[in-house]
Amino acid sequence: MSKETILKEAIEAVKKCKEEEAVDVMNRAIAEGLDPVEVLSEGFSVGIREVGDLFSRGQVFLPELMLAAEVMKSVSAIVDEEMQKSGKDADKKGVMVLATVEGDVHDIGKGIVASIIKTQGIDVIDLGRDVPADTIVAKAEELGADIIGSSALLTTTMGEQKKIEEILEAKGLKGKMKTIVGGAPVTERFAKRIGADAYAEDAAEGVEKVLALLA
Ligand code: B1M
């Protein structure tokens, strides 16, 4: 089966909230030697964003959005498993604390970022979602983290990423502990404005930027 067909099936499975179908598509993609991260980002993620657009136009409602998110969680779990198999022998390069900021429960993208960064020999401590900025910094300090990564999916929660920078500044940790920000409404310009050390548009770029920060 061609990659295009698999990607189309992936998009449809999320849009129709068909969990079993989605898992089957992902397993077939892996069996056929396709890159699961590519299938996730060019297939399933496109599907969930389309559901989000329909939601913002009032054409689907919150329960469907939540069901589609559950489908994403199931396929992301398969990708995570695959990633950990391929990355288990990587040398340890650093410690990263990662979280979705306070007020925000969107954690699918952050989960994908965590799965991929882990494969590079980076210890990723995922604090979950809706995590206050001071908790993120305190945990990073406690664990001696090299990098703090934060994800924000709502325009109303992006300000929490700025708060992280402010706390680091107040504690004299700015520059010593590096920061990377991401999430759909976040931009390179916003990252620069708040003083973050790096911005990544997607998980693949996230890996590149994190490795560059550690180097
Ligand atoms: Co909501 N939501 N949601 N939602 N949701 C959005 C974000 C929205 C754009 C939908 C829309 O209206 N079109 C909109 C935000 C509008 C805005 O702020 N301007 C929205 C809204 C309004 C809401 C609620 C307020 C709805 C309501 O209750 N009325 C509510 C808020 C809850 C809260 O957080 N307090 C809400 C709730 C939910 C669900 C719970 C139903 C569910 C989330 C489930 C979950 O995550 N566990 C959900 C979903 C699924 C979405 C959409 C449809 C999809 C998000 C997603 O998973 N994308 C989203 C629409 C959209 O984004 N276009 C939407 C797929 C994922 C792979 O991509 O997360 O962007 P993404 O991650 C990417 C990159 O951004 C990047 O890499 C990832 C992988 O490539 N990245 C990083 C992300 N973090 C990074 C960190 C990095 C580096 C890269 O370094 C640290």
PDB file of C-alpha atoms and ligand atoms in Angstrom:
ATOM      1  CA  MET A   1       0.000   0.000   0.000  1.00  0.00           C
ATOM      2  CA  SER A   2       1.353   3.446  -0.908  1.00  0.00           C
ATOM      3  CA  LYS A   3       2.388   6.022   1.662  1.00  0.00           C
ATOM      4  CA  GLU A   4      -0.241   8.443   0.294  1.00  0.00           C
ATOM      5  CA  THR A   5      -3.012   5.882   0.912  1.00  0.00           C
ATOM      6  CA  ILE A   6      -1.792   5.253   4.472  1.00  0.00           C
ATOM      7  CA  LEU A   7      -1.669   9.000   5.201  1.00  0.00           C
ATOM      8  CA  LYS A   8      -5.192   9.485   3.824  1.00  0.00           C
ATOM      9  CA  GLU A   9      -6.455   6.576   5.939  1.00  0.00           C
ATOM     10  CA  ALA A  10      -4.746   8.073   8.999  1.00  0.00           C
ATOM     11  CA  ILE A  11      -6.431  11.458   8.463  1.00  0.00           C
ATOM     12  CA  GLU A  12      -9.837   9.824   7.979  1.00  0.00           C
ATOM     13  CA  ALA A  13      -9.473   7.575  11.055  1.00  0.00           C
ATOM     14  CA  VAL A  14      -8.926  10.626  13.299  1.00  0.00           C
ATOM     15  CA  LYS A  15     -11.658  12.669  11.650  1.00  0.00           C
ATOM     16  CA  LYS A  16     -14.131   9.809  12.134  1.00  0.00           C
ATOM     17  CA  CYS A  17     -12.827   9.152  15.678  1.00  0.00           C
ATOM     18  CA  LYS A  18     -12.178   5.479  14.830  1.00  0.00           C
ATOM     19  CA  GLU A  19      -9.606   4.328  17.376  1.00  0.00           C
ATOM     20  CA  GLU A  20      -9.276   0.693  16.237  1.00  0.00           C
ATOM     21  CA  GLU A  21      -8.975   1.776  12.633  1.00  0.00           C
ATOM     22  CA  ALA A  22      -6.293   4.317  13.577  1.00  0.00           C
ATOM     23  CA  VAL A  23      -4.257   1.761  15.514  1.00  0.00           C
ATOM     24  CA  ASP A  24      -4.543  -0.637  12.587  1.00  0.00           C
ATOM     25  CA  VAL A  25      -3.335   2.034  10.125  1.00  0.00           C
ATOM     26  CA  MET A  26      -0.324   2.857  12.326  1.00  0.00           C
ATOM     27  CA  ASN A  27       0.579  -0.816  12.796  1.00  0.00           C
ATOM     28  CA  ARG A  28       0.321  -1.452   9.044  1.00  0.00           C
ATOM     29  CA  ALA A  29       2.455   1.614   8.334  1.00  0.00           C
ATOM     30  CA  ILE A  30       5.180   0.332  10.675  1.00  0.00           C
ATOM     31  CA  ALA A  31       4.948  -3.193   9.210  1.00  0.00           C
ATOM     32  CA  GLU A  32       5.449  -1.692   5.744  1.00  0.00           C
ATOM     33  CA  GLY A  33       8.584   0.103   6.887  1.00  0.00           C
ATOM     34  CA  LEU A  34       7.207   3.654   6.940  1.00  0.00           C
ATOM     35  CA  ASP A  35       8.567   6.139   9.463  1.00  0.00           C
ATOM     36  CA  PRO A  36       5.972   6.255  12.299  1.00  0.00           C
ATOM     37  CA  VAL A  37       6.866   9.877  13.131  1.00  0.00           C
ATOM     38  CA  GLU A  38       6.189  10.894   9.536  1.00  0.00           C
ATOM     39  CA  VAL A  39       2.865   9.027   9.552  1.00  0.00           C
ATOM     40  CA  LEU A  40       1.983  10.779  12.802  1.00  0.00           C
ATOM     41  CA  SER A  41       2.890  14.272  11.617  1.00  0.00           C
ATOM     42  CA  GLU A  42       1.783  14.066   7.966  1.00  0.00           C
ATOM     43  CA  GLY A  43      -1.267  11.893   8.607  1.00  0.00           C
ATOM     44  CA  PHE A  44      -2.825  11.747  12.066  1.00  0.00           C
ATOM     45  CA  SER A  45      -1.768  15.286  13.104  1.00  0.00           C
ATOM     46  CA  VAL A  46      -3.263  16.728   9.910  1.00  0.00           C
ATOM     47  CA  GLY A  47      -6.504  14.918  10.809  1.00  0.00           C
ATOM     48  CA  ILE A  48      -6.691  16.284  14.355  1.00  0.00           C
ATOM     49  CA  ARG A  49      -5.990  19.834  13.119  1.00  0.00           C
ATOM     50  CA  GLU A  50      -8.833  19.478  10.609  1.00  0.00           C
ATOM     51  CA  VAL A  51     -11.094  18.406  13.496  1.00  0.00           C
ATOM     52  CA  GLY A  52      -9.890  21.521  15.372  1.00  0.00           C
ATOM     53  CA  ASP A  53     -10.820  23.726  12.401  1.00  0.00           C
ATOM     54  CA  LEU A  54     -14.290  22.149  12.219  1.00  0.00           C
ATOM     55  CA  PHE A  55     -14.591  22.726  15.977  1.00  0.00           C
ATOM     56  CA  SER A  56     -13.720  26.423  15.665  1.00  0.00           C
ATOM     57  CA  ARG A  57     -16.359  26.761  12.911  1.00  0.00           C
ATOM     58  CA  GLY A  58     -18.963  25.096  15.133  1.00  0.00           C
ATOM     59  CA  GLN A  59     -19.227  22.086  12.805  1.00  0.00           C
ATOM     60  CA  VAL A  60     -18.112  19.567  15.433  1.00  0.00           C
ATOM     61  CA  PHE A  61     -18.492  19.808  19.200  1.00  0.00           C
ATOM     62  CA  LEU A  62     -16.283  19.232  22.234  1.00  0.00           C
ATOM     63  CA  PRO A  63     -17.179  15.515  22.729  1.00  0.00           C
ATOM     64  CA  GLU A  64     -16.010  14.733  19.162  1.00  0.00           C
ATOM     65  CA  LEU A  65     -12.855  16.787  19.673  1.00  0.00           C
ATOM     66  CA  MET A  66     -12.164  14.791  22.839  1.00  0.00           C
ATOM     67  CA  LEU A  67     -12.750  11.480  21.068  1.00  0.00           C
ATOM     68  CA  ALA A  68     -10.416  12.489  18.240  1.00  0.00           C
ATOM     69  CA  ALA A  69      -7.815  13.428  20.885  1.00  0.00           C
ATOM     70  CA  GLU A  70      -8.141   9.928  22.402  1.00  0.00           C
ATOM     71  CA  VAL A  71      -7.430   8.425  18.971  1.00  0.00           C
ATOM     72  CA  MET A  72      -4.297  10.609  18.783  1.00  0.00           C
ATOM     73  CA  LYS A  73      -3.193   9.391  22.221  1.00  0.00           C
ATOM     74  CA  SER A  74      -3.469   5.747  21.138  1.00  0.00           C
ATOM     75  CA  VAL A  75      -1.401   6.178  17.998  1.00  0.00           C
ATOM     76  CA  SER A  76       1.124   8.400  19.817  1.00  0.00           C
ATOM     77  CA  ALA A  77       1.614   5.561  22.343  1.00  0.00           C
ATOM     78  CA  ILE A  78       2.547   3.195  19.503  1.00  0.00           C
ATOM     79  CA  VAL A  79       5.029   5.734  18.135  1.00  0.00           C
ATOM     80  CA  ASP A  80       6.512   6.225  21.604  1.00  0.00           C
ATOM     81  CA  GLU A  81       7.059   2.466  21.915  1.00  0.00           C
ATOM     82  CA  GLU A  82       8.754   2.334  18.499  1.00  0.00           C
ATOM     83  CA  MET A  83      10.941   5.351  19.297  1.00  0.00           C
ATOM     84  CA  GLN A  84      12.115   3.904  22.599  1.00  0.00           C
ATOM     85  CA  LYS A  85      13.112   0.631  20.859  1.00  0.00           C
ATOM     86  CA  SER A  86      15.255   2.509  18.352  1.00  0.00           C
ATOM     87  CA  GLY A  87      16.810   4.919  20.857  1.00  0.00           C
ATOM     88  CA  LYS A  88      17.636   2.613  23.737  1.00  0.00           C
ATOM     89  CA  ASP A  89      21.384   2.504  23.065  1.00  0.00           C
ATOM     90  CA  ALA A  90      21.988   6.239  22.696  1.00  0.00           C
ATOM     91  CA  ASP A  91      24.631   7.820  24.978  1.00  0.00           C
ATOM     92  CA  LYS A  92      23.287  10.092  27.715  1.00  0.00           C
ATOM     93  CA  LYS A  93      23.668  13.699  26.617  1.00  0.00           C
ATOM     94  CA  GLY A  94      21.671  15.747  29.110  1.00  0.00           C
ATOM     95  CA  VAL A  95      18.558  16.267  31.175  1.00  0.00           C
ATOM     96  CA  MET A  96      15.446  18.071  29.996  1.00  0.00           C
ATOM     97  CA  VAL A  97      12.346  18.975  31.967  1.00  0.00           C
ATOM     98  CA  LEU A  98       9.272  19.265  29.761  1.00  0.00           C
ATOM     99  CA  ALA A  99       5.702  20.375  30.479  1.00  0.00           C
ATOM    100  CA  THR A 100       2.536  21.847  29.077  1.00  0.00           C
ATOM    101  CA  VAL A 101       2.065  25.153  30.873  1.00  0.00           C
ATOM    102  CA  GLU A 102      -0.518  26.061  33.503  1.00  0.00           C
ATOM    103  CA  GLY A 103      -4.097  26.441  32.276  1.00  0.00           C
ATOM    104  CA  ASP A 104      -3.441  24.251  29.255  1.00  0.00           C
ATOM    105  CA  VAL A 105      -4.323  20.554  28.940  1.00  0.00           C
ATOM    106  CA  HIS A 106      -3.138  20.058  25.341  1.00  0.00           C
ATOM    107  CA  ASP A 107      -0.430  17.422  25.671  1.00  0.00           C
ATOM    108  CA  ILE A 108      -0.482  15.358  22.473  1.00  0.00           C
ATOM    109  CA  GLY A 109       2.221  17.386  20.699  1.00  0.00           C
ATOM    110  CA  LYS A 110       4.320  17.625  23.864  1.00  0.00           C
ATOM    111  CA  GLY A 111       4.132  13.831  24.169  1.00  0.00           C
ATOM    112  CA  ILE A 112       5.435  13.422  20.627  1.00  0.00           C
ATOM    113  CA  VAL A 113       8.261  15.879  21.309  1.00  0.00           C
ATOM    114  CA  ALA A 114       9.184  13.898  24.454  1.00  0.00           C
ATOM    115  CA  SER A 115       9.188  10.534  22.613  1.00  0.00           C
ATOM    116  CA  ILE A 116      11.516  11.769  19.897  1.00  0.00           C
ATOM    117  CA  ILE A 117      13.925  13.710  22.099  1.00  0.00           C
ATOM    118  CA  LYS A 118      14.328  10.664  24.382  1.00  0.00           C
ATOM    119  CA  THR A 119      15.692   8.661  21.443  1.00  0.00           C
ATOM    120  CA  GLN A 120      18.705  11.022  21.342  1.00  0.00           C
ATOM    121  CA  GLY A 121      19.996   9.960  24.749  1.00  0.00           C
ATOM    122  CA  ILE A 122      18.417  12.891  26.550  1.00  0.00           C
ATOM    123  CA  ASP A 123      16.689  12.172  29.861  1.00  0.00           C
ATOM    124  CA  VAL A 124      13.292  13.766  29.421  1.00  0.00           C
ATOM    125  CA  ILE A 125      11.340  14.332  32.617  1.00  0.00           C
ATOM    126  CA  ASP A 126       7.789  14.972  31.465  1.00  0.00           C
ATOM    127  CA  LEU A 127       5.902  16.852  34.181  1.00  0.00           C
ATOM    128  CA  GLY A 128       2.605  16.506  32.329  1.00  0.00           C
ATOM    129  CA  ARG A 129       0.120  19.232  31.588  1.00  0.00           C
ATOM    130  CA  ASP A 130      -1.351  22.267  33.343  1.00  0.00           C
ATOM    131  CA  VAL A 131       1.916  22.734  35.242  1.00  0.00           C
ATOM    132  CA  PRO A 132       2.622  26.100  36.941  1.00  0.00           C
ATOM    133  CA  ALA A 133       5.779  27.916  35.818  1.00  0.00           C
ATOM    134  CA  ASP A 134       7.290  27.929  39.330  1.00  0.00           C
ATOM    135  CA  THR A 135       6.796  24.144  39.623  1.00  0.00           C
ATOM    136  CA  ILE A 136       8.542  23.646  36.268  1.00  0.00           C
ATOM    137  CA  VAL A 137      11.547  25.745  37.307  1.00  0.00           C
ATOM    138  CA  ALA A 138      11.699  24.208  40.810  1.00  0.00           C
ATOM    139  CA  LYS A 139      11.695  20.686  39.348  1.00  0.00           C
ATOM    140  CA  ALA A 140      14.360  21.641  36.805  1.00  0.00           C
ATOM    141  CA  GLU A 141      16.551  23.019  39.599  1.00  0.00           C
ATOM    142  CA  GLU A 142      16.014  19.935  41.761  1.00  0.00           C
ATOM    143  CA  LEU A 143      16.983  17.611  38.900  1.00  0.00           C
ATOM    144  CA  GLY A 144      19.866  19.755  37.655  1.00  0.00           C
ATOM    145  CA  ALA A 145      18.230  19.989  34.241  1.00  0.00           C
ATOM    146  CA  ASP A 146      20.168  21.433  31.313  1.00  0.00           C
ATOM    147  CA  ILE A 147      17.036  22.450  29.434  1.00  0.00           C
ATOM    148  CA  ILE A 148      13.459  23.438  30.203  1.00  0.00           C
ATOM    149  CA  GLY A 149      10.972  22.753  27.406  1.00  0.00           C
ATOM    150  CA  SER A 150       7.452  24.122  27.494  1.00  0.00           C
ATOM    151  CA  SER A 151       4.442  23.686  25.284  1.00  0.00           C
ATOM    152  CA  ALA A 152       1.428  26.017  24.972  1.00  0.00           C
ATOM    153  CA  LEU A 153      -1.519  25.473  22.636  1.00  0.00           C
ATOM    154  CA  LEU A 154      -3.734  28.349  23.698  1.00  0.00           C
ATOM    155  CA  THR A 155      -3.081  32.007  22.986  1.00  0.00           C
ATOM    156  CA  THR A 156      -4.208  32.600  26.568  1.00  0.00           C
ATOM    157  CA  THR A 157      -1.508  30.329  28.052  1.00  0.00           C
ATOM    158  CA  MET A 158       1.526  31.427  26.011  1.00  0.00           C
ATOM    159  CA  GLY A 159       2.228  34.045  28.687  1.00  0.00           C
ATOM    160  CA  GLU A 160       3.160  31.189  31.038  1.00  0.00           C
ATOM    161  CA  GLN A 161       6.226  30.584  28.876  1.00  0.00           C
ATOM    162  CA  LYS A 162       7.295  34.172  29.521  1.00  0.00           C
ATOM    163  CA  LYS A 163       6.769  33.546  33.232  1.00  0.00           C
ATOM    164  CA  ILE A 164       9.333  30.711  33.090  1.00  0.00           C
ATOM    165  CA  GLU A 165      11.905  33.164  31.667  1.00  0.00           C
ATOM    166  CA  GLU A 166      11.093  35.687  34.389  1.00  0.00           C
ATOM    167  CA  ILE A 167      11.499  33.115  37.168  1.00  0.00           C
ATOM    168  CA  LEU A 168      14.838  31.972  35.723  1.00  0.00           C
ATOM    169  CA  GLU A 169      15.978  35.603  35.545  1.00  0.00           C
ATOM    170  CA  ALA A 170      14.929  36.244  39.154  1.00  0.00           C
ATOM    171  CA  LYS A 171      16.825  33.162  40.326  1.00  0.00           C
ATOM    172  CA  GLY A 172      19.969  34.040  38.376  1.00  0.00           C
ATOM    173  CA  LEU A 173      19.567  30.918  36.252  1.00  0.00           C
ATOM    174  CA  LYS A 174      18.968  32.636  32.913  1.00  0.00           C
ATOM    175  CA  GLY A 175      21.504  31.462  30.362  1.00  0.00           C
ATOM    176  CA  LYS A 176      22.688  28.633  32.624  1.00  0.00           C
ATOM    177  CA  MET A 177      19.521  26.613  32.182  1.00  0.00           C
ATOM    178  CA  LYS A 178      18.440  26.815  28.539  1.00  0.00           C
ATOM    179  CA  THR A 179      14.832  27.077  27.417  1.00  0.00           C
ATOM    180  CA  ILE A 180      12.921  25.913  24.371  1.00  0.00           C
ATOM    181  CA  VAL A 181       9.309  26.793  23.608  1.00  0.00           C
ATOM    182  CA  GLY A 182       6.765  25.297  21.219  1.00  0.00           C
ATOM    183  CA  GLY A 183       3.083  24.780  20.530  1.00  0.00           C
ATOM    184  CA  ALA A 184       0.756  25.736  17.664  1.00  0.00           C
ATOM    185  CA  PRO A 185       0.325  29.477  18.436  1.00  0.00           C
ATOM    186  CA  VAL A 186       3.979  29.983  19.459  1.00  0.00           C
ATOM    187  CA  THR A 187       6.350  31.570  16.927  1.00  0.00           C
ATOM    188  CA  GLU A 188      10.050  32.270  16.575  1.00  0.00           C
ATOM    189  CA  ARG A 189       9.258  35.971  17.067  1.00  0.00           C
ATOM    190  CA  PHE A 190       7.377  35.290  20.309  1.00  0.00           C
ATOM    191  CA  ALA A 191      10.249  33.102  21.538  1.00  0.00           C
ATOM    192  CA  LYS A 192      12.770  35.894  20.873  1.00  0.00           C
ATOM    193  CA  ARG A 193      10.531  38.478  22.501  1.00  0.00           C
ATOM    194  CA  ILE A 194      10.223  36.540  25.765  1.00  0.00           C
ATOM    195  CA  GLY A 195      13.930  35.679  25.777  1.00  0.00           C
ATOM    196  CA  ALA A 196      13.665  31.909  25.215  1.00  0.00           C
ATOM    197  CA  ASP A 197      16.853  30.275  23.948  1.00  0.00           C
ATOM    198  CA  ALA A 198      15.102  28.330  21.200  1.00  0.00           C
ATOM    199  CA  TYR A 199      11.826  27.768  19.383  1.00  0.00           C
ATOM    200  CA  ALA A 200      10.735  24.690  17.446  1.00  0.00           C
ATOM    201  CA  GLU A 201       7.813  24.432  15.082  1.00  0.00           C
ATOM    202  CA  ASP A 202       7.531  20.651  15.315  1.00  0.00           C
ATOM    203  CA  ALA A 203       9.028  17.668  17.075  1.00  0.00           C
ATOM    204  CA  ALA A 204      11.755  17.068  14.487  1.00  0.00           C
ATOM    205  CA  GLU A 205      12.959  20.662  14.752  1.00  0.00           C
ATOM    206  CA  GLY A 206      12.671  20.307  18.538  1.00  0.00           C
ATOM    207  CA  VAL A 207      15.289  17.540  18.499  1.00  0.00           C
ATOM    208  CA  GLU A 208      17.665  19.597  16.353  1.00  0.00           C
ATOM    209  CA  LYS A 209      17.329  22.656  18.573  1.00  0.00           C
ATOM    210  CA  VAL A 210      17.719  20.700  21.817  1.00  0.00           C
ATOM    211  CA  LEU A 211      20.881  19.004  20.534  1.00  0.00           C
ATOM    212  CA  ALA A 212      22.226  22.391  19.465  1.00  0.00           C
ATOM    213  CA  LEU A 213      21.505  23.849  22.926  1.00  0.00           C
ATOM    214  CA  LEU A 214      23.327  20.960  24.597  1.00  0.00           C
ATOM    215  CA  ALA A 215      26.310  21.317  22.274  1.00  0.00           C
TER     216      ALA A 215
HETATM  217 CO1  B1M B   1      -8.262  22.375  22.029  1.00  0.00          CO
HETATM  218  N1  B1M B   1      -7.933  24.094  21.161  1.00  0.00           N
HETATM  219  N2  B1M B   1      -9.292  23.267  23.409  1.00  0.00           N
HETATM  220  N3  B1M B   1      -8.514  20.610  22.744  1.00  0.00           N
HETATM  221  N4  B1M B   1      -7.435  21.740  20.474  1.00  0.00           N
HETATM  222  C1  B1M B   1      -7.011  24.105  20.011  1.00  0.00           C
HETATM  223  C2  B1M B   1      -5.591  24.432  20.429  1.00  0.00           C
HETATM  224  C3  B1M B   1      -7.674  25.221  19.085  1.00  0.00           C
HETATM  225  C4  B1M B   1      -6.701  25.911  18.128  1.00  0.00           C
HETATM  226  C5  B1M B   1      -8.878  24.587  18.336  1.00  0.00           C
HETATM  227  C6  B1M B   1      -9.635  25.581  17.502  1.00  0.00           C
HETATM  228  O1  B1M B   1     -10.491  26.267  18.048  1.00  0.00           O
HETATM  229  N5  B1M B   1      -9.351  25.645  16.230  1.00  0.00           N
HETATM  230  C7  B1M B   1      -8.267  26.193  20.184  1.00  0.00           C
HETATM  231  C8  B1M B   1      -7.323  27.281  20.679  1.00  0.00           C
HETATM  232  C9  B1M B   1      -7.681  28.655  20.189  1.00  0.00           C
HETATM  233  C10 B1M B   1      -6.731  29.685  20.692  1.00  0.00           C
HETATM  234  O2  B1M B   1      -6.183  29.646  21.735  1.00  0.00           O
HETATM  235  N6  B1M B   1      -6.549  30.659  19.861  1.00  0.00           N
HETATM  236  C11 B1M B   1      -8.628  25.200  21.261  1.00  0.00           C
HETATM  237  C12 B1M B   1      -9.591  25.441  22.286  1.00  0.00           C
HETATM  238  C13 B1M B   1     -10.364  26.753  22.178  1.00  0.00           C
HETATM  239  C14 B1M B   1      -9.837  24.536  23.335  1.00  0.00           C
HETATM  240  C15 B1M B   1     -10.798  24.711  24.528  1.00  0.00           C
HETATM  241  C16 B1M B   1     -10.837  26.105  25.148  1.00  0.00           C
HETATM  242  C17 B1M B   1     -12.187  24.259  24.041  1.00  0.00           C
HETATM  243  C18 B1M B   1     -13.307  24.409  25.034  1.00  0.00           C
HETATM  244  O3  B1M B   1     -13.270  23.862  26.100  1.00  0.00           O
HETATM  245  N7  B1M B   1     -14.277  25.194  24.624  1.00  0.00           N
HETATM  246  C19 B1M B   1     -10.258  23.648  25.516  1.00  0.00           C
HETATM  247  C20 B1M B   1      -9.150  24.229  26.423  1.00  0.00           C
HETATM  248  C21 B1M B   1      -8.706  23.263  27.470  1.00  0.00           C
HETATM  249  C22 B1M B   1      -7.459  23.776  28.197  1.00  0.00           C
HETATM  250  O4  B1M B   1      -6.357  23.501  27.784  1.00  0.00           O
HETATM  251  N8  B1M B   1      -7.653  24.529  29.262  1.00  0.00           N
HETATM  252  C23 B1M B   1      -9.694  22.657  24.557  1.00  0.00           C
HETATM  253  C24 B1M B   1      -9.652  21.284  24.813  1.00  0.00           C
HETATM  254  C25 B1M B   1      -9.152  20.332  23.937  1.00  0.00           C
HETATM  255  C26 B1M B   1      -9.257  18.806  24.155  1.00  0.00           C
HETATM  256  C27 B1M B   1      -9.112  18.410  25.629  1.00  0.00           C
HETATM  257  C28 B1M B   1     -10.573  18.337  23.628  1.00  0.00           C
HETATM  258  C29 B1M B   1      -8.120  18.313  23.186  1.00  0.00           C
HETATM  259  C30 B1M B   1      -6.718  18.164  23.859  1.00  0.00           C
HETATM  260  C31 B1M B   1      -6.446  16.752  24.333  1.00  0.00           C
HETATM  261  C32 B1M B   1      -5.025  16.567  24.731  1.00  0.00           C
HETATM  262  O5  B1M B   1      -4.107  17.200  24.246  1.00  0.00           O
HETATM  263  N9  B1M B   1      -4.839  15.642  25.645  1.00  0.00           N
HETATM  264  C33 B1M B   1      -8.008  19.477  22.188  1.00  0.00           C
HETATM  265  C34 B1M B   1      -7.417  19.346  20.903  1.00  0.00           C
HETATM  266  C35 B1M B   1      -7.060  17.956  20.448  1.00  0.00           C
HETATM  267  C36 B1M B   1      -7.152  20.476  20.080  1.00  0.00           C
HETATM  268  C37 B1M B   1      -6.607  20.527  18.626  1.00  0.00           C
HETATM  269  C38 B1M B   1      -7.750  20.138  17.720  1.00  0.00           C
HETATM  270  C39 B1M B   1      -5.418  19.653  18.297  1.00  0.00           C
HETATM  271  C40 B1M B   1      -4.160  19.834  19.165  1.00  0.00           C
HETATM  272  C41 B1M B   1      -3.214  18.715  18.833  1.00  0.00           C
HETATM  273  O6  B1M B   1      -3.142  17.725  19.526  1.00  0.00           O
HETATM  274  N10 B1M B   1      -2.530  18.823  17.660  1.00  0.00           N
HETATM  275  C42 B1M B   1      -6.188  22.059  18.500  1.00  0.00           C
HETATM  276  C43 B1M B   1      -6.273  22.579  17.074  1.00  0.00           C
HETATM  277  C44 B1M B   1      -4.929  22.897  16.478  1.00  0.00           C
HETATM  278  O7  B1M B   1      -3.895  22.817  17.095  1.00  0.00           O
HETATM  279  N11 B1M B   1      -4.965  23.338  15.232  1.00  0.00           N
HETATM  280  C45 B1M B   1      -6.988  22.672  19.584  1.00  0.00           C
HETATM  281  C46 B1M B   1      -1.677  17.768  17.140  1.00  0.00           C
HETATM  282  C47 B1M B   1      -0.256  17.907  17.722  1.00  0.00           C
HETATM  283  C48 B1M B   1       0.640  16.822  17.160  1.00  0.00           C
HETATM  284  O8  B1M B   1       0.239  19.169  17.300  1.00  0.00           O
HETATM  285  O9  B1M B   1       0.050  20.128  19.639  1.00  0.00           O
HETATM  286  O10 B1M B   1       0.634  21.604  17.664  1.00  0.00           O
HETATM  287  P1  B1M B   1       0.705  20.285  18.335  1.00  0.00           P
HETATM  288  O11 B1M B   1       2.242  19.928  18.583  1.00  0.00           O
HETATM  289  C49 B1M B   1       3.229  20.005  17.568  1.00  0.00           C
HETATM  290  C50 B1M B   1       3.909  21.379  17.458  1.00  0.00           C
HETATM  291  O12 B1M B   1       3.110  22.461  17.926  1.00  0.00           O
HETATM  292  C51 B1M B   1       5.201  21.228  18.188  1.00  0.00           C
HETATM  293  O13 B1M B   1       5.523  19.865  17.957  1.00  0.00           O
HETATM  294  C52 B1M B   1       4.345  19.080  18.023  1.00  0.00           C
HETATM  295  C53 B1M B   1       4.506  17.839  17.192  1.00  0.00           C
HETATM  296  O14 B1M B   1       4.954  18.139  15.894  1.00  0.00           O
HETATM  297  N12 B1M B   1       5.291  21.440  19.631  1.00  0.00           N
HETATM  298  C54 B1M B   1       6.491  21.657  20.212  1.00  0.00           C
HETATM  299  C55 B1M B   1       4.335  21.412  20.599  1.00  0.00           C
HETATM  300  N13 B1M B   1       4.888  21.600  21.782  1.00  0.00           N
HETATM  301  C56 B1M B   1       6.225  21.748  21.586  1.00  0.00           C
HETATM  302  C57 B1M B   1       7.273  21.958  22.496  1.00  0.00           C
HETATM  303  C58 B1M B   1       8.569  22.078  21.972  1.00  0.00           C
HETATM  304  C59 B1M B   1       8.818  21.993  20.611  1.00  0.00           C
HETATM  305  C60 B1M B   1       7.784  21.783  19.709  1.00  0.00           C
HETATM  306  O15 B1M B   1       9.649  22.274  22.748  1.00  0.00           O
HETATM  307  C61 B1M B   1       9.525  22.230  24.137  1.00  0.00           C
END
